[in-house]
Short mmCIF file of C-alpha atoms in Angstrom, two decimals:
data_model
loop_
_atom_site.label_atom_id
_atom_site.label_comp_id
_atom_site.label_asym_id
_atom_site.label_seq_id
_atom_site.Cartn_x
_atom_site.Cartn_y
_atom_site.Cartn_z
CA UNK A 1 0.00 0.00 0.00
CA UNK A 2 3.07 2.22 0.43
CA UNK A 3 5.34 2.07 -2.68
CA UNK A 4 7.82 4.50 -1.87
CA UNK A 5 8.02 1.82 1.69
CA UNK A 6 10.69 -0.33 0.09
CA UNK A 7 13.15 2.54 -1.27
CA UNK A 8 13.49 4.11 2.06
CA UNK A 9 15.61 2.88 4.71
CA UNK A 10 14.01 1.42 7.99
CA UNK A 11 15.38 4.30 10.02
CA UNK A 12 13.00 6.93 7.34
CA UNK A 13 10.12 4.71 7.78
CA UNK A 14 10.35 4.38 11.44
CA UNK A 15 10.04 8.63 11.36
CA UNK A 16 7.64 8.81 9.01
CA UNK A 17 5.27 5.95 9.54
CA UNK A 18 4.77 7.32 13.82
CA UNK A 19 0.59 7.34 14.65
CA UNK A 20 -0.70 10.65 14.50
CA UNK A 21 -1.49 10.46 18.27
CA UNK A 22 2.17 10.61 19.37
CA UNK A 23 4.00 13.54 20.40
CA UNK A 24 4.98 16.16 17.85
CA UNK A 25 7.37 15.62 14.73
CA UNK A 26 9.85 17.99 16.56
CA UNK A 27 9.29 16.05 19.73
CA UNK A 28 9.00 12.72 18.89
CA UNK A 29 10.87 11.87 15.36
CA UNK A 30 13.27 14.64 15.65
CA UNK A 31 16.15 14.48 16.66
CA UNK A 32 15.46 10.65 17.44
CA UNK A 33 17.85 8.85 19.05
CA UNK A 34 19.97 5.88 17.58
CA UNK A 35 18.94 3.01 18.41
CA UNK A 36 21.21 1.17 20.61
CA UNK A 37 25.11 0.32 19.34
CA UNK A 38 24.79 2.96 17.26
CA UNK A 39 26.15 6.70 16.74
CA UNK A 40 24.74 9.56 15.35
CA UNK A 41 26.26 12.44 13.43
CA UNK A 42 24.90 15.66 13.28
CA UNK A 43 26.61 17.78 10.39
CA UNK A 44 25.95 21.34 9.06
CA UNK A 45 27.91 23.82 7.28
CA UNK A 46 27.83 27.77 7.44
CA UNK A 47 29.48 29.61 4.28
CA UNK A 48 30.48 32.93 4.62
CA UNK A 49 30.87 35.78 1.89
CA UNK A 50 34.56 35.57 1.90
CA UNK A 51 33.78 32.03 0.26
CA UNK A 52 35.12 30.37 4.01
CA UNK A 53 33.17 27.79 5.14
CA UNK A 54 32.81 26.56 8.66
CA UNK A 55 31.90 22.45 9.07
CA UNK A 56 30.04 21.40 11.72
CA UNK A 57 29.95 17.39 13.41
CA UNK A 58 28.26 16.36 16.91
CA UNK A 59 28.38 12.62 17.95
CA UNK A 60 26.28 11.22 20.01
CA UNK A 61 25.22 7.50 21.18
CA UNK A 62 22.05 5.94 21.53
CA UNK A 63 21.23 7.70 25.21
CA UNK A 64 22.08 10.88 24.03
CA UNK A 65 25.88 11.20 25.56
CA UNK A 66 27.86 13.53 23.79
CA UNK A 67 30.89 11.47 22.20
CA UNK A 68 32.68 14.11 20.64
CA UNK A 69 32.17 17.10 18.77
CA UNK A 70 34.58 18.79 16.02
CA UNK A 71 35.06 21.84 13.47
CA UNK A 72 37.01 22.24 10.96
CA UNK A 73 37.69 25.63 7.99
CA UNK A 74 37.57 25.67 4.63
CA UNK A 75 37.46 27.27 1.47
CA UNK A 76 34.18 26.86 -0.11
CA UNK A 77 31.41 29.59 -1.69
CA UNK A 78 28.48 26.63 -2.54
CA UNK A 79 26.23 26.03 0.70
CA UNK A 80 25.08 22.05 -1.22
CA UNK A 81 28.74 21.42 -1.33
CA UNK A 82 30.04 22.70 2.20
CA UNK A 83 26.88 20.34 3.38
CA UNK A 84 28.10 17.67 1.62
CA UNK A 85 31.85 18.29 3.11
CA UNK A 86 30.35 18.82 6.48
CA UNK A 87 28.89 15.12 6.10
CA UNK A 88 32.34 13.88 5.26
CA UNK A 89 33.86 15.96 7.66
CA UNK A 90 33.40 13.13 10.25
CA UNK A 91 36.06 10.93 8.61
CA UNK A 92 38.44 13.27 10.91
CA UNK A 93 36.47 12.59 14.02
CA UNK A 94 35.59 9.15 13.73
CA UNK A 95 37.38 6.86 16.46
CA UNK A 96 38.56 3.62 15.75
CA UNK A 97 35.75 1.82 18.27
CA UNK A 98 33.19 3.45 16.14
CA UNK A 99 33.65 0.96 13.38
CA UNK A 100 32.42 -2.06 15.29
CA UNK A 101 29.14 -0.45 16.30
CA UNK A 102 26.11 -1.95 14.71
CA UNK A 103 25.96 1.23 12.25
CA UNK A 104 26.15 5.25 11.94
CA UNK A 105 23.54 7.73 11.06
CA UNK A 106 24.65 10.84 9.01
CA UNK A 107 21.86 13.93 9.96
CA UNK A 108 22.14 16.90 8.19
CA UNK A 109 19.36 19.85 7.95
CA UNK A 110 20.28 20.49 3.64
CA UNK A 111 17.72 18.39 1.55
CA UNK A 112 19.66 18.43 -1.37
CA UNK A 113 23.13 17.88 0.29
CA UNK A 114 21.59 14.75 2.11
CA UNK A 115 19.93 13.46 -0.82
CA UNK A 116 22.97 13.39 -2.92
CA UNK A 117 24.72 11.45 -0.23
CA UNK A 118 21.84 8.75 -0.53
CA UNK A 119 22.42 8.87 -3.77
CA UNK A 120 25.78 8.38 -4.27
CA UNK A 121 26.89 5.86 -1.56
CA UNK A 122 25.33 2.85 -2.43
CA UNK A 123 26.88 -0.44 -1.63
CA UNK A 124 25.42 -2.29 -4.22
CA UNK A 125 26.21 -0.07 -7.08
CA UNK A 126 29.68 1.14 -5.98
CA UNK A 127 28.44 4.69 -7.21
CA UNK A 128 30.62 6.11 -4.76
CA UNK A 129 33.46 5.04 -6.11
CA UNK A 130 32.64 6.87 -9.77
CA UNK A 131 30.87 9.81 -8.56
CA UNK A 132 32.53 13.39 -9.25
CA UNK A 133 32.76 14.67 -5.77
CA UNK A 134 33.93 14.11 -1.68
CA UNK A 135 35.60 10.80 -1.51
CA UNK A 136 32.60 8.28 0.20
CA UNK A 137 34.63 5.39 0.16
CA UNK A 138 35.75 5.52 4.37
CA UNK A 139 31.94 4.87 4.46
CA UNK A 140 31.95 1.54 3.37
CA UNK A 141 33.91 0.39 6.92
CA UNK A 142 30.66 0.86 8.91
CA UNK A 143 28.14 -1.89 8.85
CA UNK A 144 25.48 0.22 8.29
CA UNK A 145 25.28 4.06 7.12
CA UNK A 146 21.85 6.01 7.07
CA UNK A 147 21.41 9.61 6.01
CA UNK A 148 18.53 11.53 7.41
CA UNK A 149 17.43 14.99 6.81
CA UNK A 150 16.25 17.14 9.85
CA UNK A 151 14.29 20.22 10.69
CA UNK A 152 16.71 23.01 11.08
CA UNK A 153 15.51 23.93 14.32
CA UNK A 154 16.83 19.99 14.76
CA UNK A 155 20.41 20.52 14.30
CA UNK A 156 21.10 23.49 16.19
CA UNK A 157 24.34 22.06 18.34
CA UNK A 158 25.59 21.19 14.43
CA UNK A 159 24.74 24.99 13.13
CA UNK A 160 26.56 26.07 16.21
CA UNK A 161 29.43 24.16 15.39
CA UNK A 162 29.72 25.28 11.81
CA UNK A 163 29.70 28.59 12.94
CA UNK A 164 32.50 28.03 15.17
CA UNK A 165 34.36 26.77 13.23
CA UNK A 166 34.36 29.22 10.75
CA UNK A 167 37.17 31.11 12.94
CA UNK A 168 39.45 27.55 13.22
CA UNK A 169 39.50 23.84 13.63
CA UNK A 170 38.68 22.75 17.12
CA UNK A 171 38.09 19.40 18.04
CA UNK A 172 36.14 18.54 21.80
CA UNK A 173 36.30 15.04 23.34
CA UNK A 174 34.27 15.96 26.43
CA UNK A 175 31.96 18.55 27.54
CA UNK A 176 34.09 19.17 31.03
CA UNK A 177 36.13 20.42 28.36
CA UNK A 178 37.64 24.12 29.50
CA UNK A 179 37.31 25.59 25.99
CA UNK A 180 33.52 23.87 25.44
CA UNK A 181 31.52 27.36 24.93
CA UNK A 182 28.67 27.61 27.85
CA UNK A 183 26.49 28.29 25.22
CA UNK A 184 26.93 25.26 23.17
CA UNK A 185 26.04 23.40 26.32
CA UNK A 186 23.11 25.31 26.77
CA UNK A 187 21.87 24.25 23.17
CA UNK A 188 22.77 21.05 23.92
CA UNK A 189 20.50 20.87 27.27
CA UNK A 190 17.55 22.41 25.47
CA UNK A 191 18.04 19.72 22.22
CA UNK A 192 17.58 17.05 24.92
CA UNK A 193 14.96 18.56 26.45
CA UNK A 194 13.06 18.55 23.63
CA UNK A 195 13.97 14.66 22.58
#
């Protein structure tokens, strides 16, 4: 009865398919939580007029703990395509550990950015491998890879990031962190409050 059921992955349909009685679709879809042995990757990008771009990534696991969070600069003018490097910005913050968990989800509030991600990794087609563009390929050492497209009001700690990082790479392993901005913690608390 639902045709477009089978070309979306469980984690879409899971989001999509809630009863109308539950909570909200900011509430209760988004940001969902991975489900358990799994890590998700928030990732946004914020381009400035000087053609600089600022990447945004925020890990977290499956109960919402912050694993790490990182930033990096570069030189790009096209918002699609600093989405798209944001994405595979995470190759520098991945940890080894991360490749035995059961899979990763890659969120991201560009439509287009997240659809062309879909699009071109695809296991069974190797598409990544011939597409004009980031190098996918790292993705392939994760069991599992989803790509999900959020509100923006979703992926605020990620749009904070990007912004940060517009003024220099920064990498943060733990919130205790002395250089962790108050006010990234703050959007943090209020994303969870919302979950």
């Amino acid at each position: 009865m639902l045709p477009k059921c089978f070309a979306m992955s469980s984690w879409e349909q899971w989001c999509t398919f809630q009863p109308s009685g539950l909570l909200s679709f900011t509430h209760w879809c988004t940001p969902p939580p991975p489900p358990p042995g799994w890590v998700k990757f928030n990732v946004d990008a914020s381009v400035r007029p000087n053609a600089v771009a600022g990447l945004g990534v925020v890990a977290r696991d499956h109960v919402g703990k912050l694993l790490l969070v990182a930033g990096s600069l570069v030189e790009q003018w096209d918002v699609t395509r600093a989405e798209i490097l944001a994405a595979t910005a995470i190759r520098a913050a991945v940890e080894d550990w991360m490749f035995n968990m059961d899979g990763i989800i890659i969120e991201g509030d560009c439509r287009n950015a997240i659809k062309w991600l879909q699009g071109a990794f695809n296991r069974l087609n190797k598409l990544h491998l011939t597409t004009e563009g980031p190098d996918l390929s790292f993705l392939l050492d994760f069991r599992q890879v989803l790509f999900s497209n959020v509100p923006r009001q979703c992926n605020q700690p990620a749009d904070f990031c990007a912004d940060y990082a517009s003024f220099g790479n920064f990498m943060w392993k733990a919130c205790d962190d002395r250089n962790v901005p108050p006010s990234f913690l703050s959007l943090l608390r209020g994303d969870s409050d919302q979950a």
